[in-house]
Amino acid sequence: MNDLFNQNLNRWLREVADGCHEIAVNPAYDMDVDFYAFQSKVSYQPELMIIGSNPGGNEKYSEMNRKRGRERRGADDLGVCDCNQFLANDGWGSMRSLCDLFSGGVLRLVFEEAVVTNVVYFNTGTFRELQQRMNRGGREALRFCVGKTMELIRDIVRPRHVLLMGNPARDHLTTYFDKPLQPLLVTCVEGWNLIRETTIDGIPTYCIHHPALNRKFNTGENQELKRKMFETIFS
């Protein structure tokens, strides 16, 4: 299985590098935006795969190539590394609540071994900035990346659980849900959703508010409620 997994992953990495490069350099698309796919190592059937919106930052692809003295990003330069980068980089600022959520004896081990990616690989400062390009290359970037993310889930990584962070990750994968989202955990007083659940290709899938936004849902009692629920799920 390891040989087959590595073959499939290497093929996927080449296709993503080539596809994103072609989008970024196409003058008709106006998508001179840098890209990468992962913030972690990539393994077969990890306990958890975490999918966010898109990488932060506003680097131009042409400028990053110039700075690094390269012609283009290759398959070996898509962010695959030997550890969870949120832990290695002290939560990357506004995402510290994600590290806080996956803390403790049970969840920290799950988080350390999780595959971390995004539904789109192009790195605008916010997802809204990508949405503003929907009449240009953004539409093609979204179509391509969503398709490759689903291929990653179904055919290559096959995680035991999937966590979708924020509305863009949820909304752009909704068409692949096996069933409508159902509330799994709500706030004690207002009854607002903290965790909703469905499945993707039979894989248990959970949706939460984006950890960098909606402070009310990512701190205090609500954060503790989510942590306890995920401890139950992963125990």
mmCIF file of C-alpha atoms in Angstrom:
data_model
loop_
_atom_site.group_PDB
_atom_site.id
_atom_site.type_symbol
_atom_site.label_atom_id
_atom_site.label_comp_id
_atom_site.label_asym_id
_atom_site.label_seq_id
_atom_site.Cartn_x
_atom_site.Cartn_y
_atom_site.Cartn_z
ATOM 1 C CA MET A 1 0.000 0.000 0.000
ATOM 2 C CA ASN A 2 2.852 2.416 0.765
ATOM 3 C CA ASP A 3 4.202 2.112 -2.790
ATOM 4 C CA LEU A 4 0.767 2.671 -4.313
ATOM 5 C CA PHE A 5 0.066 5.602 -1.979
ATOM 6 C CA ASN A 6 3.382 7.251 -2.866
ATOM 7 C CA GLN A 7 2.777 6.738 -6.576
ATOM 8 C CA ASN A 8 -0.688 8.253 -6.356
ATOM 9 C CA LEU A 9 0.485 11.147 -4.202
ATOM 10 C CA ASN A 10 3.420 11.954 -6.485
ATOM 11 C CA ARG A 11 1.132 11.930 -9.505
ATOM 12 C CA TRP A 12 -1.315 14.222 -7.691
ATOM 13 C CA LEU A 13 1.484 16.621 -6.727
ATOM 14 C CA ARG A 14 2.684 16.841 -10.328
ATOM 15 C CA GLU A 15 -0.832 17.491 -11.596
ATOM 16 C CA VAL A 16 -1.461 20.179 -8.977
ATOM 17 C CA ALA A 17 1.871 21.906 -9.625
ATOM 18 C CA ASP A 18 1.277 21.867 -13.384
ATOM 19 C CA GLY A 19 -2.376 22.915 -13.154
ATOM 20 C CA CYS A 20 -1.798 25.776 -10.727
ATOM 21 C CA HIS A 21 1.226 26.977 -12.714
ATOM 22 C CA GLU A 22 -0.804 27.133 -15.921
ATOM 23 C CA ILE A 23 -3.529 29.129 -14.176
ATOM 24 C CA ALA A 24 -1.029 31.509 -12.571
ATOM 25 C CA VAL A 25 0.832 32.321 -15.816
ATOM 26 C CA ASN A 26 -2.203 32.543 -18.121
ATOM 27 C CA PRO A 27 -2.468 36.271 -18.982
ATOM 28 C CA ALA A 28 -6.189 35.911 -19.670
ATOM 29 C CA TYR A 29 -6.779 34.803 -16.078
ATOM 30 C CA ASP A 30 -4.997 37.638 -14.233
ATOM 31 C CA MET A 31 -4.041 35.133 -11.516
ATOM 32 C CA ASP A 32 -0.402 35.978 -10.819
ATOM 33 C CA VAL A 33 -0.833 34.529 -7.326
ATOM 34 C CA ASP A 34 1.508 32.137 -5.531
ATOM 35 C CA PHE A 35 0.187 28.731 -4.449
ATOM 36 C CA TYR A 36 0.921 25.677 -2.327
ATOM 37 C CA ALA A 37 -1.205 22.791 -1.104
ATOM 38 C CA PHE A 38 -0.145 21.603 2.374
ATOM 39 C CA GLN A 39 0.907 22.767 5.823
ATOM 40 C CA SER A 40 1.867 19.297 7.093
ATOM 41 C CA LYS A 41 3.130 15.894 6.098
ATOM 42 C CA VAL A 42 0.850 13.757 3.952
ATOM 43 C CA SER A 43 0.082 10.172 4.972
ATOM 44 C CA TYR A 44 -2.376 7.401 4.165
ATOM 45 C CA GLN A 45 -5.476 7.073 6.363
ATOM 46 C CA PRO A 46 -4.520 9.544 9.099
ATOM 47 C CA GLU A 47 -7.001 9.966 11.899
ATOM 48 C CA LEU A 48 -7.791 13.480 10.688
ATOM 49 C CA MET A 49 -7.585 15.639 7.563
ATOM 50 C CA ILE A 50 -8.122 19.368 8.145
ATOM 51 C CA ILE A 51 -9.287 21.559 5.262
ATOM 52 C CA GLY A 52 -9.337 25.346 5.447
ATOM 53 C CA SER A 53 -10.204 28.024 2.888
ATOM 54 C CA ASN A 54 -6.909 28.969 1.225
ATOM 55 C CA PRO A 55 -3.385 29.908 2.336
ATOM 56 C CA GLY A 56 -2.988 33.440 3.626
ATOM 57 C CA GLY A 57 -0.636 35.983 2.108
ATOM 58 C CA ASN A 58 -0.590 38.125 -1.011
ATOM 59 C CA GLU A 59 2.560 36.998 -2.785
ATOM 60 C CA LYS A 60 2.640 37.211 -6.545
ATOM 61 C CA TYR A 61 3.715 34.012 -8.257
ATOM 62 C CA SER A 62 6.131 35.863 -10.538
ATOM 63 C CA GLU A 63 7.693 37.673 -7.582
ATOM 64 C CA MET A 64 8.137 34.491 -5.530
ATOM 65 C CA ASN A 65 9.771 32.780 -8.501
ATOM 66 C CA ARG A 66 12.138 35.716 -8.897
ATOM 67 C CA LYS A 67 13.017 35.786 -5.187
ATOM 68 C CA ARG A 68 13.713 32.054 -5.125
ATOM 69 C CA GLY A 69 15.610 32.022 -8.386
ATOM 70 C CA ARG A 70 13.350 29.439 -9.990
ATOM 71 C CA GLU A 71 11.300 29.238 -13.147
ATOM 72 C CA ARG A 72 8.211 27.815 -11.431
ATOM 73 C CA ARG A 73 6.896 25.844 -8.468
ATOM 74 C CA GLY A 74 7.385 22.133 -8.883
ATOM 75 C CA ALA A 75 5.748 19.046 -7.443
ATOM 76 C CA ASP A 76 8.347 18.934 -4.657
ATOM 77 C CA ASP A 77 7.505 22.469 -3.509
ATOM 78 C CA LEU A 78 3.834 22.333 -2.513
ATOM 79 C CA GLY A 79 4.222 22.546 1.251
ATOM 80 C CA VAL A 80 4.639 18.876 2.160
ATOM 81 C CA CYS A 81 6.825 18.836 5.270
ATOM 82 C CA ASP A 82 7.650 16.656 8.260
ATOM 83 C CA CYS A 83 5.401 18.323 10.856
ATOM 84 C CA ASN A 84 2.216 20.309 11.411
ATOM 85 C CA GLN A 85 3.208 23.881 10.541
ATOM 86 C CA PHE A 86 0.630 25.419 12.875
ATOM 87 C CA LEU A 87 2.485 23.861 15.789
ATOM 88 C CA ALA A 88 5.913 24.655 14.352
ATOM 89 C CA ASN A 89 4.965 28.318 13.824
ATOM 90 C CA ASP A 90 3.205 28.971 17.142
ATOM 91 C CA GLY A 91 -0.264 28.819 15.667
ATOM 92 C CA TRP A 92 0.500 31.337 12.914
ATOM 93 C CA GLY A 93 -1.051 34.180 14.870
ATOM 94 C CA SER A 94 -4.795 34.303 14.315
ATOM 95 C CA MET A 95 -4.977 30.498 14.027
ATOM 96 C CA ARG A 96 -3.746 29.845 17.571
ATOM 97 C CA SER A 97 -7.280 28.886 18.569
ATOM 98 C CA LEU A 98 -6.947 25.827 16.300
ATOM 99 C CA CYS A 99 -3.897 24.685 18.293
ATOM 100 C CA ASP A 100 -5.812 25.414 21.480
ATOM 101 C CA LEU A 101 -8.780 23.348 20.303
ATOM 102 C CA PHE A 102 -6.559 20.359 19.542
ATOM 103 C CA SER A 103 -4.709 20.382 22.858
ATOM 104 C CA GLY A 104 -4.545 17.793 25.606
ATOM 105 C CA GLY A 105 -3.401 14.200 25.664
ATOM 106 C CA VAL A 106 -5.878 12.861 23.095
ATOM 107 C CA LEU A 107 -6.255 15.669 20.581
ATOM 108 C CA ARG A 108 -2.676 16.938 20.393
ATOM 109 C CA LEU A 109 -1.483 13.591 19.043
ATOM 110 C CA VAL A 110 -4.283 13.629 16.441
ATOM 111 C CA PHE A 111 -3.353 17.186 15.458
ATOM 112 C CA GLU A 112 0.353 16.399 15.184
ATOM 113 C CA GLU A 113 -0.348 13.628 12.678
ATOM 114 C CA ALA A 114 -3.161 15.378 10.774
ATOM 115 C CA VAL A 115 -2.948 16.173 7.068
ATOM 116 C CA VAL A 116 -3.571 19.923 6.751
ATOM 117 C CA THR A 117 -4.612 21.489 3.447
ATOM 118 C CA ASN A 118 -7.083 23.975 1.925
ATOM 119 C CA VAL A 119 -9.957 23.792 -0.517
ATOM 120 C CA VAL A 120 -8.093 26.287 -2.750
ATOM 121 C CA TYR A 121 -4.289 26.440 -3.010
ATOM 122 C CA PHE A 122 -3.799 30.047 -4.174
ATOM 123 C CA ASN A 123 -2.758 32.382 -1.362
ATOM 124 C CA THR A 124 -4.749 35.591 -1.204
ATOM 125 C CA GLY A 125 -4.925 37.512 2.064
ATOM 126 C CA THR A 126 -8.564 36.521 2.529
ATOM 127 C CA PHE A 127 -10.919 34.221 0.650
ATOM 128 C CA ARG A 128 -12.987 37.267 -0.265
ATOM 129 C CA GLU A 129 -10.051 38.537 -2.327
ATOM 130 C CA LEU A 130 -10.137 35.302 -4.318
ATOM 131 C CA GLN A 131 -13.904 35.630 -4.768
ATOM 132 C CA GLN A 132 -13.350 39.065 -6.294
ATOM 133 C CA ARG A 133 -11.536 37.303 -9.126
ATOM 134 C CA MET A 134 -14.435 35.022 -10.044
ATOM 135 C CA ASN A 135 -14.931 36.709 -13.433
ATOM 136 C CA ARG A 136 -11.273 36.093 -14.210
ATOM 137 C CA GLY A 137 -8.990 33.208 -13.302
ATOM 138 C CA GLY A 138 -10.456 32.747 -9.853
ATOM 139 C CA ARG A 139 -13.304 30.666 -11.224
ATOM 140 C CA GLU A 140 -10.919 28.261 -12.951
ATOM 141 C CA ALA A 141 -8.639 28.189 -9.881
ATOM 142 C CA LEU A 142 -11.590 27.268 -7.678
ATOM 143 C CA ARG A 143 -12.857 24.574 -10.053
ATOM 144 C CA PHE A 144 -9.434 22.996 -10.389
ATOM 145 C CA CYS A 145 -8.498 23.073 -6.699
ATOM 146 C CA VAL A 146 -11.847 21.781 -5.414
ATOM 147 C CA GLY A 147 -11.643 18.856 -7.815
ATOM 148 C CA LYS A 148 -8.096 18.010 -6.743
ATOM 149 C CA THR A 149 -9.037 18.308 -3.054
ATOM 150 C CA MET A 150 -11.840 15.799 -3.526
ATOM 151 C CA GLU A 151 -9.473 13.462 -5.349
ATOM 152 C CA LEU A 152 -7.069 13.793 -2.437
ATOM 153 C CA ILE A 153 -9.782 12.847 0.059
ATOM 154 C CA ARG A 154 -11.385 9.981 -1.853
ATOM 155 C CA ASP A 155 -8.550 8.387 -3.768
ATOM 156 C CA ILE A 156 -5.256 9.150 -2.040
ATOM 157 C CA VAL A 157 -5.297 10.093 1.653
ATOM 158 C CA ARG A 158 -8.585 8.399 2.680
ATOM 159 C CA PRO A 159 -8.601 9.963 6.169
ATOM 160 C CA ARG A 160 -10.683 8.457 8.955
ATOM 161 C CA HIS A 161 -12.232 11.866 9.691
ATOM 162 C CA VAL A 162 -12.402 15.221 7.870
ATOM 163 C CA LEU A 163 -12.653 18.648 9.509
ATOM 164 C CA LEU A 164 -13.821 21.614 7.404
ATOM 165 C CA MET A 165 -12.936 25.036 8.823
ATOM 166 C CA GLY A 166 -15.087 28.000 7.830
ATOM 167 C CA ASN A 167 -17.766 28.695 5.236
ATOM 168 C CA PRO A 168 -15.645 28.522 2.045
ATOM 169 C CA ALA A 169 -14.380 25.005 2.778
ATOM 170 C CA ARG A 170 -17.884 23.877 3.695
ATOM 171 C CA ASP A 171 -19.717 25.614 0.865
ATOM 172 C CA HIS A 172 -17.405 24.504 -1.929
ATOM 173 C CA LEU A 173 -17.478 20.875 -0.835
ATOM 174 C CA THR A 174 -21.219 20.719 -0.067
ATOM 175 C CA THR A 175 -22.008 19.084 -3.400
ATOM 176 C CA TYR A 176 -19.889 16.110 -2.310
ATOM 177 C CA PHE A 177 -21.693 15.566 1.010
ATOM 178 C CA ASP A 178 -23.484 12.217 1.216
ATOM 179 C CA LYS A 179 -26.290 13.807 3.232
ATOM 180 C CA PRO A 180 -27.329 17.255 4.519
ATOM 181 C CA LEU A 181 -25.407 18.733 7.424
ATOM 182 C CA GLN A 182 -26.832 17.922 10.851
ATOM 183 C CA PRO A 183 -26.122 19.691 14.151
ATOM 184 C CA LEU A 184 -23.743 17.720 16.368
ATOM 185 C CA LEU A 185 -23.014 20.353 19.016
ATOM 186 C CA VAL A 186 -24.722 23.688 19.753
ATOM 187 C CA THR A 187 -24.160 26.494 22.250
ATOM 188 C CA CYS A 188 -25.804 25.961 25.614
ATOM 189 C CA VAL A 189 -27.977 29.099 25.642
ATOM 190 C CA GLU A 190 -28.619 30.267 22.088
ATOM 191 C CA GLY A 191 -28.523 26.873 20.383
ATOM 192 C CA TRP A 192 -26.111 28.131 17.708
ATOM 193 C CA ASN A 193 -24.148 25.507 15.815
ATOM 194 C CA LEU A 194 -20.633 24.770 17.059
ATOM 195 C CA ILE A 195 -20.085 21.530 15.140
ATOM 196 C CA ARG A 196 -22.162 20.121 12.300
ATOM 197 C CA GLU A 197 -21.630 16.711 10.752
ATOM 198 C CA THR A 198 -22.115 14.810 7.512
ATOM 199 C CA THR A 199 -20.044 12.314 5.508
ATOM 200 C CA ILE A 200 -17.968 12.614 2.328
ATOM 201 C CA ASP A 201 -17.673 9.310 0.493
ATOM 202 C CA GLY A 202 -18.620 7.645 3.789
ATOM 203 C CA ILE A 203 -15.934 9.489 5.778
ATOM 204 C CA PRO A 204 -17.248 11.245 8.936
ATOM 205 C CA THR A 205 -16.963 14.976 8.235
ATOM 206 C CA TYR A 206 -17.291 17.858 10.704
ATOM 207 C CA CYS A 207 -17.781 21.577 10.042
ATOM 208 C CA ILE A 208 -16.745 24.306 12.479
ATOM 209 C CA HIS A 209 -16.462 28.096 12.426
ATOM 210 C CA HIS A 210 -13.128 29.261 11.093
ATOM 211 C CA PRO A 211 -10.631 29.399 13.997
ATOM 212 C CA ALA A 212 -9.275 32.791 12.871
ATOM 213 C CA LEU A 213 -12.751 34.366 12.937
ATOM 214 C CA ASN A 214 -15.849 34.339 15.151
ATOM 215 C CA ARG A 215 -14.048 34.669 18.483
ATOM 216 C CA LYS A 216 -17.260 33.859 20.364
ATOM 217 C CA PHE A 217 -17.209 30.313 18.995
ATOM 218 C CA ASN A 218 -13.466 29.748 19.435
ATOM 219 C CA THR A 219 -12.852 30.746 23.047
ATOM 220 C CA GLY A 220 -14.111 30.059 26.548
ATOM 221 C CA GLU A 221 -17.013 27.693 27.154
ATOM 222 C CA ASN A 222 -17.733 27.132 23.471
ATOM 223 C CA GLN A 223 -14.137 26.143 22.779
ATOM 224 C CA GLU A 224 -14.211 23.745 25.720
ATOM 225 C CA LEU A 225 -17.460 22.183 24.505
ATOM 226 C CA LYS A 226 -15.916 21.551 21.094
ATOM 227 C CA ARG A 227 -12.756 20.132 22.634
ATOM 228 C CA LYS A 228 -14.730 17.676 24.755
ATOM 229 C CA MET A 229 -16.787 16.569 21.737
ATOM 230 C CA PHE A 230 -13.684 15.957 19.627
ATOM 231 C CA GLU A 231 -12.038 14.116 22.532
ATOM 232 C CA THR A 232 -15.038 11.782 22.515
ATOM 233 C CA ILE A 233 -14.849 11.332 18.748
ATOM 234 C CA PHE A 234 -11.123 10.581 18.707
ATOM 235 C CA SER A 235 -10.890 8.478 21.884
#
